[in-house]
Amino acid sequence: AQSVTQLDSHVSVSEGTPVLLRCNYSSSYSPSLFWYVQHPNKGLQLLLKYTSAATLVKGINGFEAEFKKSETSFHLTKPSAHMSDAAEYFCVLYSGAGSYQLTFGKGTKLSVIP
Amino acid sequence: NAGVTQTPKFQVLKTGQSMTLQCAQDMNHEYMSWYRQDPGMGLRLIHYSVGAGITDQGEVPNGYNVSRSTTEDFPLRLLSAAPSQTSVYFCASTSVGQGHGYTFGSGTRLTVV
């Protein structure tokens, strides 16, 4: 069975401090993993993706994530938060097997305090 | 601009009414899907299609129908709207060449009263 667990439903950081959003996954196949961001009343935008190449993945807007198979984790980080990073973030699993189906985590809402 | 277009952006329905949410993509993606987003639930798959003429059910298909007569279009039909279908609906598409990175539409916010 495939599943994604986002360990925090809400994270609050001060502007200029590091961001860490945690994601664990479970998959019977070699996974592809994504992080999407959703700003209020907007659609979902792809931040970055892991598809079995380099385990450290760099995305847009200074975000990056590290795939750790031994820990079944794919945490999202950013060295310095900006006010514009305030949004909801989704960790997403594609487990392969030809199904094209995605499994979403329940989301982490990031607040950035000025 | 290339992307996924959803219409309408907002809709209010009365219980029992039917309607169709439209989704179109111009990227020649073979795979299209519909999700619903509810607070604290993430996104859940309703129906998906791997090509024209081929559709299948996702996690929460009850009360919804789909068809895929062309590569570009993937409409979602609500047969008899219920308050439990109040949600935000997203259409998404991808192709094998995208490394399974999906492109999402901007969403349809549906309220059933």
Coordinates of N, CA, C and O in Angstrom, one line a residue, chain A residues 35-39 42-47 60-61 63 84-90:
Chain A
W35 N 7.0 17.7 -4.2 CA 6.5 18.7 -3.3 C 5.7 19.7 -4.2 O 6.3 20.3 -5.2
Y36 N 4.5 20.0 -3.8 CA 3.7 21.0 -4.4 C 3.4 22.1 -3.4 O 3.3 21.8 -2.2
V37 N 3.2 23.3 -3.9 CA 2.8 24.5 -3.0 C 1.5 25.0 -3.5 O 1.2 25.1 -4.8
Q38 N 0.7 25.4 -2.6 CA -0.6 26.0 -2.9 C -0.8 27.3 -2.1 O -0.9 27.2 -0.9
H39 N -0.8 28.4 -2.8 CA -1.1 29.7 -2.2 C -2.6 29.8 -2.1 O -3.3 29.2 -2.8
K42 N -5.5 29.4 -4.8 CA -4.8 29.1 -6.0 C -4.7 27.6 -6.3 O -5.0 26.8 -5.4
G43 N -4.2 27.3 -7.5 CA -4.0 25.9 -7.8 C -2.6 25.4 -7.2 O -2.0 26.2 -6.4
L44 N -2.2 24.3 -7.6 CA -1.0 23.7 -7.1 C 0.1 23.9 -8.1 O 0.0 23.7 -9.3
Q45 N 1.3 24.3 -7.5 CA 2.5 24.5 -8.3 C 3.5 23.5 -7.9 O 3.8 23.4 -6.7
L46 N 4.2 22.9 -8.9 CA 5.2 22.0 -8.6 C 6.5 22.7 -8.1 O 7.0 23.6 -8.8
L47 N 7.0 22.3 -6.9 CA 8.2 22.9 -6.4 C 9.4 22.1 -6.8 O 10.4 22.7 -7.2
I60 N 12.3 25.2 -7.2 CA 12.2 26.6 -7.4 C 12.2 27.4 -6.1 O 11.9 26.8 -5.0
N61 N 12.5 28.7 -6.2 CA 12.4 29.6 -5.0 C 13.3 29.2 -3.8 O 12.9 29.5 -2.7
F63 N 14.0 26.2 -2.6 CA 13.6 25.0 -1.8 C 14.5 23.8 -2.3 O 14.8 23.8 -3.5
S84 N 6.7 35.6 1.2 CA 5.9 35.0 0.1 C 5.9 33.4 0.1 O 5.2 32.8 -0.6
D85 N 6.6 32.8 1.1 CA 6.6 31.4 1.2 C 5.4 30.9 2.0 O 5.1 29.7 2.0
A86 N 4.7 31.8 2.6 CA 3.5 31.4 3.4 C 2.5 30.8 2.4 O 2.0 31.4 1.5
A87 N 2.1 29.5 2.7 CA 1.3 28.8 1.8 C 1.1 27.4 2.4 O 1.6 27.1 3.5
E88 N 0.3 26.5 1.7 CA 0.2 25.2 2.1 C 1.1 24.3 1.2 O 1.1 24.5 -0.1
Y89 N 1.7 23.3 1.7 CA 2.7 22.5 1.0 C 2.2 21.0 1.1 O 1.9 20.5 2.2
F90 N 2.3 20.4 -0.1 CA 1.8 19.0 -0.1 C 3.0 18.1 -0.6 O 3.6 18.4 -1.6

